[in-house]
């Protein structure tokens, strides 16, 4: 459990200031926590961002061999950059149009998300050692649709009444001056 927490902290560090060192530490922590799927997914992100980093390359081959044998390799494609979740867990990394994910065998949901609370989900049946691909298209928003449509009839703005000057009719609010003077008098007596 400490390794999971450490991995989350290293992922936060990478989100705040992307670096190969933060990703490497997150990968190692996920692997030690027994989360090979998340470690391998982080590795694919790290190699994409930092392809020549020697430290990442050192751990990549062993991790890749183990992941290829026991996990499902899934390529997720989005028509516009999207965030991803796998089985309800956020996939680390910013919005992208293509991501390589490693997932545990079994049935699960992969969800892509975009701005304006738009999302799309796909069911995946993953098999150990297998490969697959899912594609997502960002749904249009109601706002985008209404902006694209021509209005059926011009609509005149509603008339606006001129502001009234109710200065004479204003009622005072707050405490009465009498309360102030009584309080001041009591303070002076004490």
mmCIF file of N, CA and C in Angstrom, residues 27-123:
data_model
loop_
_atom_site.group_PDB
_atom_site.id
_atom_site.type_symbol
_atom_site.label_atom_id
_atom_site.label_comp_id
_atom_site.label_asym_id
_atom_site.label_seq_id
_atom_site.Cartn_x
_atom_site.Cartn_y
_atom_site.Cartn_z
ATOM 1 N N UNK A 27 6.814 4.322 -12.082
ATOM 2 C CA UNK A 27 6.808 2.990 -12.707
ATOM 3 C C UNK A 27 7.315 1.947 -11.720
ATOM 4 N N UNK A 28 8.441 2.235 -11.096
ATOM 5 C CA UNK A 28 9.027 1.285 -10.135
ATOM 6 C C UNK A 28 8.079 1.037 -8.961
ATOM 7 N N UNK A 29 7.450 2.096 -8.457
ATOM 8 C CA UNK A 29 6.529 1.947 -7.329
ATOM 9 C C UNK A 29 5.299 1.127 -7.734
ATOM 10 N N UNK A 30 4.736 1.393 -8.922
ATOM 11 C CA UNK A 30 3.569 0.612 -9.382
ATOM 12 C C UNK A 30 3.951 -0.857 -9.545
ATOM 13 N N UNK A 31 5.137 -1.122 -10.067
ATOM 14 C CA UNK A 31 5.593 -2.500 -10.259
ATOM 15 C C UNK A 31 5.749 -3.198 -8.909
ATOM 16 N N UNK A 32 6.372 -2.529 -7.941
ATOM 17 C CA UNK A 32 6.556 -3.125 -6.615
ATOM 18 C C UNK A 32 5.232 -3.307 -5.882
ATOM 19 N N UNK A 33 4.242 -2.493 -6.217
ATOM 20 C CA UNK A 33 2.916 -2.622 -5.608
ATOM 21 C C UNK A 33 2.117 -3.752 -6.244
ATOM 22 N N UNK A 34 2.691 -4.405 -7.267
ATOM 23 C CA UNK A 34 1.971 -5.490 -7.940
ATOM 24 C C UNK A 34 1.002 -4.999 -8.993
ATOM 25 N N UNK A 35 1.146 -3.766 -9.434
ATOM 26 C CA UNK A 35 0.277 -3.190 -10.457
ATOM 27 C C UNK A 35 1.029 -3.118 -11.789
ATOM 28 N N UNK A 36 1.326 -4.304 -12.322
ATOM 29 C CA UNK A 36 2.077 -4.389 -13.567
ATOM 30 C C UNK A 36 1.367 -3.660 -14.704
ATOM 31 N N UNK A 37 0.037 -3.735 -14.745
ATOM 32 C CA UNK A 37 -0.715 -3.063 -15.802
ATOM 33 C C UNK A 37 -0.483 -1.553 -15.789
ATOM 34 N N UNK A 38 -0.545 -0.961 -14.615
ATOM 35 C CA UNK A 38 -0.342 0.485 -14.517
ATOM 36 C C UNK A 38 1.119 0.859 -14.736
ATOM 37 N N UNK A 39 2.037 0.007 -14.261
ATOM 38 C CA UNK A 39 3.467 0.261 -14.469
ATOM 39 C C UNK A 39 3.801 0.227 -15.960
ATOM 40 N N UNK A 40 3.279 -0.756 -16.675
ATOM 41 C CA UNK A 40 3.559 -0.877 -18.107
ATOM 42 C C UNK A 40 2.913 0.266 -18.895
ATOM 43 N N UNK A 41 1.723 0.692 -18.487
ATOM 44 C CA UNK A 41 1.070 1.823 -19.143
ATOM 45 C C UNK A 41 1.882 3.095 -18.926
ATOM 46 N N UNK A 42 2.385 3.282 -17.713
ATOM 47 C CA UNK A 42 3.261 4.426 -17.441
ATOM 48 C C UNK A 42 4.531 4.344 -18.287
ATOM 49 N N UNK A 43 5.043 3.129 -18.445
ATOM 50 C CA UNK A 43 6.260 2.945 -19.240
ATOM 51 C C UNK A 43 6.013 3.370 -20.692
ATOM 52 N N UNK A 44 4.865 3.001 -21.240
ATOM 53 C CA UNK A 44 4.578 3.396 -22.627
ATOM 54 C C UNK A 44 4.503 4.917 -22.748
ATOM 55 N N UNK A 45 3.937 5.592 -21.750
ATOM 56 C CA UNK A 45 3.884 7.049 -21.745
ATOM 57 C C UNK A 45 5.295 7.629 -21.627
ATOM 58 N N UNK A 46 6.094 7.057 -20.713
ATOM 59 C CA UNK A 46 7.454 7.556 -20.484
ATOM 60 C C UNK A 46 8.311 7.434 -21.737
ATOM 61 N N UNK A 47 8.221 6.304 -22.423
ATOM 62 C CA UNK A 47 9.023 6.108 -23.631
ATOM 63 C C UNK A 47 8.561 7.018 -24.776
ATOM 64 N N UNK A 48 7.285 7.330 -24.791
ATOM 65 C CA UNK A 48 6.755 8.247 -25.804
ATOM 66 C C UNK A 48 7.275 9.665 -25.548
ATOM 67 N N UNK A 49 7.276 10.073 -24.284
ATOM 68 C CA UNK A 49 7.727 11.417 -23.933
ATOM 69 C C UNK A 49 9.249 11.569 -23.946
ATOM 70 N N UNK A 50 9.949 10.532 -23.459
ATOM 71 C CA UNK A 50 11.395 10.592 -23.272
ATOM 72 C C UNK A 50 12.059 9.368 -23.909
ATOM 73 N N UNK A 51 12.024 9.247 -25.235
ATOM 74 C CA UNK A 51 12.493 8.024 -25.899
ATOM 75 C C UNK A 51 13.978 7.705 -25.710
ATOM 76 N N UNK A 52 14.793 8.680 -25.413
ATOM 77 C CA UNK A 52 16.224 8.416 -25.292
ATOM 78 C C UNK A 52 16.735 8.339 -23.860
ATOM 79 N N UNK A 53 15.851 8.370 -22.873
ATOM 80 C CA UNK A 53 16.290 8.368 -21.478
ATOM 81 C C UNK A 53 16.861 6.995 -21.106
ATOM 82 N N UNK A 54 18.132 6.978 -20.698
ATOM 83 C CA UNK A 54 18.823 5.712 -20.411
ATOM 84 C C UNK A 54 18.204 4.948 -19.239
ATOM 85 N N UNK A 55 17.815 5.643 -18.196
ATOM 86 C CA UNK A 55 17.231 4.963 -17.035
ATOM 87 C C UNK A 55 15.915 4.288 -17.388
ATOM 88 N N UNK A 56 15.112 4.952 -18.198
ATOM 89 C CA UNK A 56 13.843 4.351 -18.622
ATOM 90 C C UNK A 56 14.092 3.155 -19.532
ATOM 91 N N UNK A 57 15.054 3.285 -20.415
ATOM 92 C CA UNK A 57 15.357 2.177 -21.327
ATOM 93 C C UNK A 57 15.857 0.946 -20.573
ATOM 94 N N UNK A 58 16.574 1.145 -19.461
ATOM 95 C CA UNK A 58 17.087 0.021 -18.667
ATOM 96 C C UNK A 58 15.952 -0.829 -18.093
ATOM 97 N N UNK A 59 14.888 -0.186 -17.624
ATOM 98 C CA UNK A 59 13.794 -0.953 -17.005
ATOM 99 C C UNK A 59 12.727 -1.370 -18.014
ATOM 100 N N UNK A 60 12.771 -0.794 -19.208
ATOM 101 C CA UNK A 60 11.713 -1.025 -20.190
ATOM 102 C C UNK A 60 11.650 -2.459 -20.703
ATOM 103 N N UNK A 61 12.788 -3.087 -21.001
ATOM 104 C CA UNK A 61 12.732 -4.401 -21.638
ATOM 105 C C UNK A 61 12.154 -5.467 -20.708
ATOM 106 N N UNK A 62 12.590 -5.482 -19.445
ATOM 107 C CA UNK A 62 12.047 -6.467 -18.499
ATOM 108 C C UNK A 62 10.552 -6.249 -18.288
ATOM 109 N N UNK A 63 10.171 -5.000 -18.089
ATOM 110 C CA UNK A 63 8.763 -4.671 -17.862
ATOM 111 C C UNK A 63 7.920 -5.035 -19.083
ATOM 112 N N UNK A 64 8.440 -4.746 -20.256
ATOM 113 C CA UNK A 64 7.726 -5.038 -21.490
ATOM 114 C C UNK A 64 7.511 -6.538 -21.685
ATOM 115 N N UNK A 65 8.530 -7.338 -21.385
ATOM 116 C CA UNK A 65 8.410 -8.804 -21.518
ATOM 117 C C UNK A 65 7.336 -9.345 -20.587
ATOM 118 N N UNK A 66 7.367 -8.914 -19.340
ATOM 119 C CA UNK A 66 6.380 -9.397 -18.373
ATOM 120 C C UNK A 66 4.973 -8.941 -18.737
ATOM 121 N N UNK A 67 4.849 -7.688 -19.179
ATOM 122 C CA UNK A 67 3.537 -7.148 -19.542
ATOM 123 C C UNK A 67 2.976 -7.850 -20.779
ATOM 124 N N UNK A 68 3.814 -8.079 -21.772
ATOM 125 C CA UNK A 68 3.356 -8.723 -23.011
ATOM 126 C C UNK A 68 2.859 -10.143 -22.771
ATOM 127 N N UNK A 69 3.435 -10.819 -21.798
ATOM 128 C CA UNK A 69 3.048 -12.202 -21.514
ATOM 129 C C UNK A 69 1.745 -12.307 -20.723
ATOM 130 N N UNK A 70 1.506 -11.364 -19.812
ATOM 131 C CA UNK A 70 0.367 -11.541 -18.900
ATOM 132 C C UNK A 70 -0.743 -10.512 -19.055
ATOM 133 N N UNK A 71 -0.529 -9.461 -19.829
ATOM 134 C CA UNK A 71 -1.523 -8.399 -19.957
ATOM 135 C C UNK A 71 -2.015 -8.269 -21.394
ATOM 136 N N UNK A 72 -3.059 -7.467 -21.570
ATOM 137 C CA UNK A 72 -3.630 -7.172 -22.880
ATOM 138 C C UNK A 72 -3.133 -5.784 -23.302
ATOM 139 N N UNK A 73 -2.582 -5.696 -24.491
ATOM 140 C CA UNK A 73 -2.077 -4.428 -25.013
ATOM 141 C C UNK A 73 -3.176 -3.763 -25.823
ATOM 142 N N UNK A 74 -3.611 -2.598 -25.364
ATOM 143 C CA UNK A 74 -4.727 -1.901 -25.992
ATOM 144 C C UNK A 74 -4.286 -0.525 -26.469
ATOM 145 N N UNK A 75 -4.496 -0.263 -27.747
ATOM 146 C CA UNK A 75 -4.235 1.065 -28.292
ATOM 147 C C UNK A 75 -5.554 1.822 -28.295
ATOM 148 N N UNK A 76 -5.557 2.976 -27.633
ATOM 149 C CA UNK A 76 -6.757 3.820 -27.578
ATOM 150 C C UNK A 76 -6.528 5.033 -28.463
ATOM 151 N N UNK A 77 -7.442 5.249 -29.410
ATOM 152 C CA UNK A 77 -7.357 6.367 -30.345
ATOM 153 C C UNK A 77 -8.535 7.308 -30.124
ATOM 154 N N UNK A 78 -8.259 8.602 -30.116
ATOM 155 C CA UNK A 78 -9.312 9.616 -29.979
ATOM 156 C C UNK A 78 -9.184 10.599 -31.137
ATOM 157 N N UNK A 79 -10.318 11.034 -31.690
ATOM 158 C CA UNK A 79 -10.274 11.969 -32.819
ATOM 159 C C UNK A 79 -9.720 13.332 -32.400
ATOM 160 N N UNK A 80 -9.932 13.715 -31.167
ATOM 161 C CA UNK A 80 -9.326 14.912 -30.584
ATOM 162 C C UNK A 80 -8.748 14.496 -29.233
ATOM 163 N N UNK A 81 -7.750 15.187 -28.720
ATOM 164 C CA UNK A 81 -7.123 14.759 -27.466
ATOM 165 C C UNK A 81 -8.148 14.515 -26.355
ATOM 166 N N UNK A 82 -7.991 13.364 -25.693
ATOM 167 C CA UNK A 82 -8.933 12.974 -24.644
ATOM 168 C C UNK A 82 -8.176 12.419 -23.440
ATOM 169 N N UNK A 83 -8.843 12.448 -22.292
ATOM 170 C CA UNK A 83 -8.362 11.779 -21.089
ATOM 171 C C UNK A 83 -8.997 10.397 -21.070
ATOM 172 N N UNK A 84 -8.326 9.428 -20.420
ATOM 173 C CA UNK A 84 -8.836 8.065 -20.395
ATOM 174 C C UNK A 84 -8.960 7.529 -18.976
ATOM 175 N N UNK A 85 -9.949 6.657 -18.789
ATOM 176 C CA UNK A 85 -10.037 5.848 -17.583
ATOM 177 C C UNK A 85 -10.190 4.399 -18.020
ATOM 178 N N UNK A 86 -9.619 3.504 -17.231
ATOM 179 C CA UNK A 86 -9.732 2.069 -17.488
ATOM 180 C C UNK A 86 -10.272 1.432 -16.216
ATOM 181 N N UNK A 87 -11.423 0.804 -16.330
ATOM 182 C CA UNK A 87 -12.027 0.186 -15.155
ATOM 183 C C UNK A 87 -12.274 1.183 -14.041
ATOM 184 N N UNK A 88 -12.577 2.434 -14.390
ATOM 185 C CA UNK A 88 -12.858 3.469 -13.403
ATOM 186 C C UNK A 88 -11.626 4.169 -12.848
ATOM 187 N N UNK A 89 -10.430 3.772 -13.262
ATOM 188 C CA UNK A 89 -9.197 4.398 -12.778
ATOM 189 C C UNK A 89 -8.615 5.302 -13.852
ATOM 190 N N UNK A 90 -8.240 6.502 -13.453
ATOM 191 C CA UNK A 90 -7.680 7.474 -14.395
ATOM 192 C C UNK A 90 -6.327 6.993 -14.896
ATOM 193 N N UNK A 91 -6.128 7.117 -16.195
ATOM 194 C CA UNK A 91 -4.840 6.796 -16.803
ATOM 195 C C UNK A 91 -3.980 8.055 -16.727
ATOM 196 N N UNK A 92 -2.802 7.935 -16.120
ATOM 197 C CA UNK A 92 -1.927 9.094 -15.944
ATOM 198 C C UNK A 92 -1.464 9.638 -17.294
ATOM 199 N N UNK A 93 -1.363 10.945 -17.353
ATOM 200 C CA UNK A 93 -0.923 11.628 -18.568
ATOM 201 C C UNK A 93 -2.015 12.568 -19.038
ATOM 202 N N UNK A 94 -1.634 13.575 -19.751
ATOM 203 C CA UNK A 94 -2.602 14.552 -20.240
ATOM 204 C C UNK A 94 -3.394 14.035 -21.418
ATOM 205 N N UNK A 95 -4.336 14.846 -21.883
ATOM 206 C CA UNK A 95 -5.135 14.453 -23.042
ATOM 207 C C UNK A 95 -4.259 14.223 -24.270
ATOM 208 N N UNK A 96 -4.498 13.105 -24.955
ATOM 209 C CA UNK A 96 -3.747 12.764 -26.171
ATOM 210 C C UNK A 96 -4.687 12.100 -27.163
ATOM 211 N N UNK A 97 -4.232 11.991 -28.403
ATOM 212 C CA UNK A 97 -5.041 11.329 -29.430
ATOM 213 C C UNK A 97 -4.720 9.841 -29.542
ATOM 214 N N UNK A 98 -3.584 9.409 -29.009
ATOM 215 C CA UNK A 98 -3.227 7.982 -29.055
ATOM 216 C C UNK A 98 -2.478 7.606 -27.787
ATOM 217 N N UNK A 99 -2.921 6.502 -27.166
ATOM 218 C CA UNK A 99 -2.259 5.999 -25.966
ATOM 219 C C UNK A 99 -2.159 4.486 -26.067
ATOM 220 N N UNK A 100 -1.060 3.951 -25.549
ATOM 221 C CA UNK A 100 -0.870 2.513 -25.463
ATOM 222 C C UNK A 100 -1.104 2.128 -24.008
ATOM 223 N N UNK A 101 -2.097 1.273 -23.784
ATOM 224 C CA UNK A 101 -2.473 0.858 -22.436
ATOM 225 C C UNK A 101 -2.232 -0.635 -22.265
ATOM 226 N N UNK A 102 -1.883 -1.025 -21.065
ATOM 227 C CA UNK A 102 -1.785 -2.443 -20.721
ATOM 228 C C UNK A 102 -2.834 -2.697 -19.668
ATOM 229 N N UNK A 103 -3.702 -3.674 -19.921
ATOM 230 C CA UNK A 103 -4.802 -3.920 -18.995
ATOM 231 C C UNK A 103 -4.861 -5.389 -18.600
ATOM 232 N N UNK A 104 -5.422 -5.614 -17.424
ATOM 233 C CA UNK A 104 -5.587 -6.970 -16.900
ATOM 234 C C UNK A 104 -6.584 -7.740 -17.769
ATOM 235 N N UNK A 105 -6.392 -9.044 -17.901
ATOM 236 C CA UNK A 105 -7.369 -9.849 -18.651
ATOM 237 C C UNK A 105 -8.754 -9.777 -18.008
ATOM 238 N N UNK A 106 -9.782 -9.838 -18.843
ATOM 239 C CA UNK A 106 -11.163 -9.802 -18.372
ATOM 240 C C UNK A 106 -11.948 -8.719 -19.091
ATOM 241 N N UNK A 107 -13.198 -8.566 -18.672
ATOM 242 C CA UNK A 107 -14.070 -7.555 -19.269
ATOM 243 C C UNK A 107 -13.979 -6.274 -18.450
ATOM 244 N N UNK A 108 -13.817 -5.159 -19.142
ATOM 245 C CA UNK A 108 -13.794 -3.875 -18.452
ATOM 246 C C UNK A 108 -14.190 -2.757 -19.394
ATOM 247 N N UNK A 109 -14.389 -1.587 -18.806
ATOM 248 C CA UNK A 109 -14.817 -0.421 -19.576
ATOM 249 C C UNK A 109 -13.674 0.571 -19.713
ATOM 250 N N UNK A 110 -13.473 1.039 -20.936
ATOM 251 C CA UNK A 110 -12.513 2.101 -21.201
ATOM 252 C C UNK A 110 -13.347 3.327 -21.566
ATOM 253 N N UNK A 111 -13.069 4.439 -20.886
ATOM 254 C CA UNK A 111 -13.838 5.661 -21.107
ATOM 255 C C UNK A 111 -12.908 6.781 -21.542
ATOM 256 N N UNK A 112 -13.338 7.507 -22.563
ATOM 257 C CA UNK A 112 -12.617 8.696 -23.027
ATOM 258 C C UNK A 112 -13.426 9.910 -22.612
ATOM 259 N N UNK A 113 -12.739 10.957 -22.174
ATOM 260 C CA UNK A 113 -13.434 12.162 -21.734
ATOM 261 C C UNK A 113 -12.836 13.408 -22.360
ATOM 262 N N UNK A 114 -13.719 14.365 -22.631
ATOM 263 C CA UNK A 114 -13.344 15.641 -23.219
ATOM 264 C C UNK A 114 -13.948 16.760 -22.392
ATOM 265 N N UNK A 115 -13.661 17.989 -22.754
ATOM 266 C CA UNK A 115 -14.238 19.130 -22.042
ATOM 267 C C UNK A 115 -15.760 19.128 -22.182
ATOM 268 N N UNK A 116 -16.414 19.945 -21.410
ATOM 269 C CA UNK A 116 -17.879 20.087 -21.428
ATOM 270 C C UNK A 116 -18.598 18.802 -21.023
ATOM 271 N N UNK A 117 -17.973 18.011 -20.162
ATOM 272 C CA UNK A 117 -18.564 16.760 -19.655
ATOM 273 C C UNK A 117 -18.965 15.791 -20.762
ATOM 274 N N UNK A 118 -18.241 15.793 -21.853
ATOM 275 C CA UNK A 118 -18.506 14.847 -22.930
ATOM 276 C C UNK A 118 -17.669 13.602 -22.700
ATOM 277 N N UNK A 119 -18.243 12.440 -22.955
ATOM 278 C CA UNK A 119 -17.491 11.200 -22.794
ATOM 279 C C UNK A 119 -18.078 10.111 -23.685
ATOM 280 N N UNK A 120 -17.287 9.067 -23.868
ATOM 281 C CA UNK A 120 -17.709 7.902 -24.634
ATOM 282 C C UNK A 120 -17.061 6.690 -23.973
ATOM 283 N N UNK A 121 -17.775 5.596 -23.908
ATOM 284 C CA UNK A 121 -17.251 4.387 -23.266
ATOM 285 C C UNK A 121 -17.311 3.210 -24.217
ATOM 286 N N UNK A 122 -16.357 2.306 -24.047
ATOM 287 C CA UNK A 122 -16.322 1.070 -24.843
ATOM 288 C C UNK A 122 -16.037 -0.087 -23.897
ATOM 289 N N UNK A 123 -16.696 -1.197 -24.147
ATOM 290 C CA UNK A 123 -16.421 -2.416 -23.406
ATOM 291 C C UNK A 123 -15.295 -3.161 -24.108
#
